[in-house]
XYZ file of C-alpha atoms in Angstrom:
429
model
C 107.397 115.605 63.848
C 108.426 116.100 67.481
C 106.710 112.815 68.407
C 108.806 110.832 65.930
C 111.995 112.647 66.983
C 111.316 111.743 70.607
C 110.424 108.078 69.957
C 113.282 107.686 67.476
C 115.885 109.051 69.885
C 114.407 107.031 72.759
C 114.655 103.695 70.958
C 118.005 104.516 69.338
C 119.734 105.192 72.659
C 118.114 102.131 74.251
C 119.189 99.851 71.398
C 122.833 100.869 71.720
C 122.760 99.958 75.404
C 122.706 103.343 77.146
C 121.343 103.126 80.757
C 117.718 104.204 80.947
C 118.167 107.278 83.153
C 120.878 108.567 80.782
C 118.617 107.769 77.807
C 115.957 110.073 79.213
C 118.468 112.881 79.755
C 119.737 112.456 76.185
C 116.163 112.563 74.876
C 115.696 115.809 76.802
C 118.805 117.222 75.134
C 117.577 116.132 71.686
C 114.206 117.815 72.255
C 115.970 120.904 73.641
C 118.127 121.074 70.512
C 115.088 120.620 68.252
C 113.148 123.362 70.025
C 116.135 125.733 70.094
C 115.754 126.294 73.868
C 119.375 126.074 74.986
C 119.298 126.604 78.741
C 121.618 124.564 80.949
C 119.314 124.887 83.973
C 116.101 123.486 82.442
C 117.023 119.817 82.762
C 118.443 119.850 86.353
C 115.614 122.175 87.454
C 112.973 119.832 86.025
C 114.690 116.824 87.604
C 114.656 118.502 91.004
C 110.983 119.439 90.658
C 110.108 115.891 89.607
C 111.783 114.259 92.606
C 110.439 116.884 95.041
C 106.932 115.411 95.124
C 105.260 114.497 98.435
C 103.301 111.407 97.212
C 106.569 109.911 95.955
C 107.793 109.698 99.567
C 105.667 106.548 99.806
C 108.011 104.732 97.416
C 111.119 104.534 99.657
C 108.907 103.468 102.571
C 107.305 100.613 100.613
C 110.637 99.576 99.085
C 112.182 99.505 102.582
C 109.248 97.501 103.955
C 109.489 95.040 101.066
C 113.204 94.479 101.601
C 112.648 93.881 105.324
C 109.869 91.375 104.643
C 111.929 89.495 102.069
C 114.893 89.275 104.458
C 113.126 88.931 107.796
C 110.977 85.823 107.365
C 107.627 87.300 106.312
C 107.869 86.020 102.731
C 108.727 82.505 103.945
C 105.618 82.424 106.124
C 103.433 83.730 103.289
C 104.591 80.778 101.175
C 103.871 78.345 104.023
C 100.380 79.805 104.443
C 99.728 79.411 100.706
C 100.950 75.811 100.844
C 98.645 75.137 103.790
C 95.673 76.632 101.940
C 95.942 74.573 98.750
C 98.933 72.256 98.999
C 96.778 69.109 99.163
C 95.578 69.634 95.609
C 97.509 67.989 92.784
C 100.193 70.416 91.614
C 99.894 72.185 94.947
C 103.228 74.032 94.737
C 102.108 75.842 91.581
C 98.802 76.871 93.141
C 100.666 77.919 96.283
C 102.997 80.081 94.163
C 100.019 81.945 92.668
C 98.281 82.419 96.033
C 101.564 83.579 97.555
C 101.874 86.064 94.663
C 98.442 87.493 95.513
C 99.282 87.825 99.209
C 102.805 89.071 98.612
C 101.558 91.708 96.155
C 99.696 93.192 99.126
C 102.939 93.275 101.079
C 105.491 94.582 98.582
C 103.774 96.190 95.565
C 106.665 95.534 93.164
C 106.823 92.928 90.400
C 110.617 92.594 90.437
C 110.799 92.409 94.244
C 107.996 89.843 94.338
C 109.646 87.677 91.679
C 112.965 87.801 93.514
C 111.509 86.978 96.923
C 109.161 84.178 95.849
C 111.530 82.819 93.230
C 114.290 82.407 95.788
C 111.959 80.420 98.050
C 109.845 78.418 95.608
C 111.998 77.645 92.560
C 114.318 75.221 94.436
C 111.269 73.466 95.947
C 109.580 73.184 92.542
C 112.673 71.737 90.901
C 113.079 69.262 93.770
C 109.631 67.724 93.159
C 110.216 67.466 89.402
C 108.785 70.635 87.849
C 110.271 71.656 84.509
C 112.552 74.631 85.309
C 110.926 76.814 82.639
C 107.431 75.985 83.878
C 108.357 76.709 87.493
C 109.836 80.037 86.445
C 106.761 80.812 84.334
C 104.441 80.467 87.344
C 106.598 82.803 89.429
C 106.963 85.362 86.615
C 103.264 85.389 85.687
C 102.244 85.918 89.307
C 104.719 88.786 89.678
C 102.583 91.110 87.524
C 100.077 91.202 90.394
C 102.567 93.397 92.290
C 101.783 96.513 90.195
C 98.006 95.862 90.384
C 97.143 94.753 93.922
C 97.688 97.554 96.469
C 99.959 98.925 97.786
C 101.369 99.354 94.279
C 104.354 101.653 93.848
C 103.330 101.994 90.190
C 99.912 103.376 91.161
C 101.741 105.798 93.455
C 103.842 106.947 90.495
C 100.733 107.289 88.345
C 98.943 109.323 91.006
C 101.982 111.561 91.438
C 102.407 112.014 87.671
C 98.797 112.840 86.742
C 97.378 115.674 88.844
C 93.928 115.141 90.288
C 94.155 111.363 90.671
C 93.535 109.907 94.134
C 96.132 107.257 94.999
C 93.625 105.703 97.401
C 91.121 105.186 94.555
C 93.871 103.789 92.338
C 94.699 101.313 95.100
C 91.072 100.265 95.461
C 90.431 99.792 91.732
C 93.325 97.350 91.496
C 92.316 95.026 94.342
C 89.500 92.931 92.837
C 90.910 92.760 89.261
C 94.230 91.619 90.726
C 92.511 88.779 92.574
C 90.554 87.848 89.409
C 93.790 87.651 87.423
C 95.257 85.418 90.129
C 92.232 83.103 89.869
C 92.612 83.037 86.066
C 96.238 81.968 86.477
C 95.084 79.139 88.743
C 92.700 77.968 86.005
C 95.629 77.872 83.567
C 97.681 75.956 86.109
C 94.851 73.390 86.453
C 95.317 72.442 82.800
C 99.120 72.719 82.881
C 99.281 70.248 85.778
C 97.415 67.647 83.741
C 99.376 68.335 80.567
C 102.773 68.120 82.271
C 101.768 65.271 84.568
C 102.586 66.832 87.940
C 101.220 64.821 90.879
C 102.903 66.251 93.962
C 100.855 67.335 96.986
C 101.809 68.984 100.276
C 100.346 67.827 103.568
C 100.765 69.127 107.097
C 99.936 67.638 110.474
C 97.420 69.433 112.676
C 100.195 70.788 114.872
C 102.138 72.057 111.856
C 99.014 73.707 110.451
C 98.332 75.517 113.734
C 101.942 76.698 113.934
C 101.819 77.992 110.331
C 98.563 79.856 110.989
C 99.961 81.501 114.121
C 103.269 82.376 112.433
C 101.697 83.743 109.254
C 99.014 85.874 110.930
C 101.256 88.971 111.301
C 102.231 88.699 107.621
C 98.644 88.246 106.459
C 97.363 91.088 108.654
C 99.750 93.673 107.241
C 97.888 94.314 103.925
C 94.578 94.178 105.807
C 95.682 96.862 108.286
C 97.387 98.897 105.572
C 94.452 98.991 103.154
C 91.969 99.432 105.984
C 93.925 102.388 107.319
C 94.135 104.019 103.883
C 90.494 103.324 103.026
C 89.088 104.722 106.275
C 91.328 107.781 106.280
C 93.455 106.799 109.273
C 96.526 107.600 107.204
C 97.361 108.691 103.669
C 99.114 106.325 101.209
C 102.414 108.043 102.015
C 101.851 107.626 105.755
C 100.749 104.068 104.981
C 104.211 103.422 103.552
C 105.762 104.565 106.831
C 103.309 102.323 108.719
C 104.289 99.354 106.529
C 107.996 99.934 107.200
C 107.525 100.235 110.987
C 105.202 97.208 111.048
C 107.727 95.115 109.094
C 110.545 96.118 111.468
C 108.524 95.275 114.579
C 107.383 91.901 113.243
C 110.707 90.761 111.750
C 113.008 92.086 114.487
C 110.912 91.667 117.650
C 108.353 88.946 116.829
C 110.076 86.560 114.378
C 113.551 87.637 115.550
C 115.043 86.678 112.186
C 116.455 90.141 111.525
C 119.122 91.692 113.755
C 119.849 95.406 113.945
C 123.042 94.757 111.952
C 120.925 93.054 109.269
C 118.579 96.034 109.363
C 121.430 98.355 108.390
C 122.341 96.094 105.466
C 118.706 95.920 104.315
C 118.428 99.707 104.647
C 121.422 100.179 102.361
C 119.923 97.845 99.743
C 116.570 99.646 99.921
C 118.348 102.980 99.543
C 120.097 101.778 96.377
C 116.811 100.547 94.911
C 115.045 103.789 95.801
C 117.837 105.893 94.312
C 117.499 104.079 90.976
C 113.727 104.616 90.916
C 113.973 108.272 91.911
C 116.698 108.969 89.336
C 114.398 107.583 86.638
C 111.522 109.667 88.046
C 113.665 112.798 87.944
C 114.975 112.262 84.408
C 111.524 111.267 83.134
C 110.167 114.533 84.554
C 112.803 116.438 82.592
C 111.921 114.736 79.318
C 108.244 115.202 80.195
C 108.790 118.969 80.406
C 110.144 119.038 76.864
C 107.369 116.680 75.687
C 104.853 119.240 76.937
C 106.713 122.193 75.419
C 106.946 120.340 72.095
C 103.153 119.780 72.255
C 103.570 116.023 71.820
C 100.361 115.382 73.861
C 98.500 117.513 71.310
C 100.070 115.509 68.487
C 98.973 112.256 70.143
C 95.490 113.695 70.562
C 95.415 114.588 66.864
C 96.666 111.107 65.969
C 93.938 109.379 67.972
C 91.253 112.071 67.559
C 89.247 110.108 64.953
C 88.599 107.532 67.715
C 87.526 109.927 70.483
C 83.840 109.375 69.688
C 84.333 105.617 70.117
C 85.899 105.038 73.566
C 86.259 101.263 73.073
C 88.188 101.637 69.808
C 90.297 104.365 71.411
C 91.132 102.132 74.374
C 91.978 99.200 72.093
C 94.303 101.403 70.026
C 96.029 102.852 73.084
C 96.422 99.407 74.632
C 97.993 97.997 71.476
C 100.436 100.923 71.506
C 101.200 100.388 75.213
C 101.656 96.646 74.724
C 104.272 97.258 72.019
C 106.014 99.943 74.100
C 105.920 97.684 77.169
C 107.851 95.009 75.284
C 110.882 97.279 74.905
C 110.767 99.597 77.942
C 110.196 99.022 81.653
C 107.008 99.892 83.511
C 108.214 102.861 85.555
C 109.499 105.084 82.712
C 106.482 104.162 80.593
C 104.168 105.482 83.310
C 106.170 108.666 83.755
C 106.431 109.390 80.022
C 103.118 108.255 78.558
C 100.593 108.862 81.350
C 100.725 112.679 80.863
C 100.441 112.090 77.105
C 97.355 109.861 77.150
C 95.356 111.251 80.076
C 94.214 114.437 78.290
C 93.038 112.213 75.440
C 90.961 109.877 77.583
C 89.459 112.852 79.429
C 88.238 114.225 76.097
C 86.715 110.817 75.353
C 84.895 110.776 78.710
C 86.667 107.631 79.961
C 86.902 107.136 83.723
C 90.487 108.073 84.707
C 90.810 105.349 87.359
C 89.528 102.662 85.010
C 92.067 103.802 82.420
C 94.783 103.835 85.092
C 94.067 100.180 85.845
C 94.256 99.194 82.164
C 97.381 101.337 81.736
C 99.325 99.740 84.613
C 98.081 96.196 83.901
C 99.067 96.444 80.239
C 102.537 97.725 81.065
C 102.746 95.153 83.863
C 102.355 92.386 81.286
C 105.304 94.024 79.536
C 107.643 93.129 82.426
C 107.189 89.437 81.525
C 107.312 89.964 77.756
C 110.578 89.702 75.792
C 112.884 91.222 74.798
C 113.135 93.636 77.783
C 110.989 91.929 80.426
C 112.852 92.720 83.642
C 111.073 90.015 85.651
C 112.173 87.392 83.107
C 115.842 88.130 83.744
C 115.311 88.116 87.516
C 113.634 84.696 87.399
C 116.232 83.271 84.995
C 119.042 84.515 87.214
C 117.585 83.164 90.455
C 116.487 79.808 89.050
C 119.361 79.299 86.575
C 116.761 78.874 83.841
C 117.420 79.212 80.119
C 115.702 82.305 78.743
C 114.188 80.428 75.777
C 112.777 77.694 78.050
C 111.118 80.280 80.268
C 109.536 82.124 77.322
C 108.055 78.956 75.805
C 106.524 77.814 79.105
C 105.261 81.313 79.878
C 103.092 81.641 76.741
C 99.786 80.271 78.169
C 100.068 82.557 81.208
C 100.712 85.655 79.069
C 97.745 84.706 76.869
C 95.338 84.452 79.799
C 96.602 87.707 81.322
C 96.065 89.443 77.983
C 92.545 87.978 77.833
C 91.876 89.350 81.326
C 93.138 92.758 80.183
C 90.620 92.831 77.351
C 87.826 91.500 79.582
C 88.441 94.439 81.900
C 88.542 96.720 78.863
C 85.202 95.546 77.471
C 83.498 95.236 80.858
C 84.455 98.305 82.935
C 82.064 97.333 85.742
C 84.410 94.483 86.706
C 86.715 97.134 88.138
C 84.536 100.210 88.694
C 81.784 98.527 90.734
C 84.218 96.980 93.276
C 86.129 100.274 93.517
C 82.945 102.240 94.224
C 81.859 99.648 96.788
C 85.257 99.695 98.520
C 85.161 103.502 98.558
C 81.729 103.451 100.172
C 79.841 104.401 97.010
C 81.901 107.574 96.402
């Protein structure tokens, strides 16, 4: 009963247009009323406890670093490097967009930030050479889901902070190879799209231009290498890695590229602070509703609902992923992680499913939701930046969503695709 009260109130408040953070507070009040636990201090106390979490300190650092890179010239050089790598191939701008998405995911770790940064750079170029606006937007949007998968992912940080006992470093490492595989799958789709739509453009550079691009892009390309290497070998924790990323971005953009002044840095800092405040408010309110979810024994109800499938891990995973896919269509990734990770993790532990493998499927599934209507946040970002009609973008996005869903189920049926690389990257641990 409590499960249906929670889901019913959640969707009701969302459908009438209440902001998400307020929705979560209202759901907390509904569950408080249902349980008869009227205490004015429970909700603010839970919100404070939820935000006061050391691993979550990594989020403002990575958000700040991402804003600096988008503003200070790093993203532009990532795009140029991607164009240099594959621009000579027919439909080179599309391939370059996907490669840039892979590289940029290792810089920013956010699907919305990645879509905004790459869309602002690439969509005008794609339209100039004759790409259909919806198709150009579809390439950018489909590549943006790599942000939550390829480390450093702020969504993996949230997952590690929400579910006790999970190593954020291992979550980072399990996402690396699958993220690259998904990027390669998108390039296969683009191979056929290029021939169907008749795109013929190529990008060529002189030797001098190529050398200049390689020299300019090296600091951008080295950042994820240094960051992941430092985390993997224990030089710093993921939270300290966020601070490293922010300092590295400042040094490169202000002192090396010199495209960001100290005045610009203050403006970027303010924008990063606003973004962080939104995320942390959702974290805090989701923690409050999570407290009442636990008190109402909703995890136990979910366990009872799925208990007939516990002896069959594959069927259990398929059922959970169908549920997550439907939820992801109507609610953003961050609150889904905060609300449903504590609900499902006890269930998958009973079924003997590897928690990091499930974390990958969990975040990837919900990541697909950010490009799925009606509430796909990345879709609205891309439409706004590229002045693209929503319906046009959805139609052209279908083949990319299909292949990403296929990759999700390949990872589901073949766990070794993610577990073997993770164990190898972790040195066999």
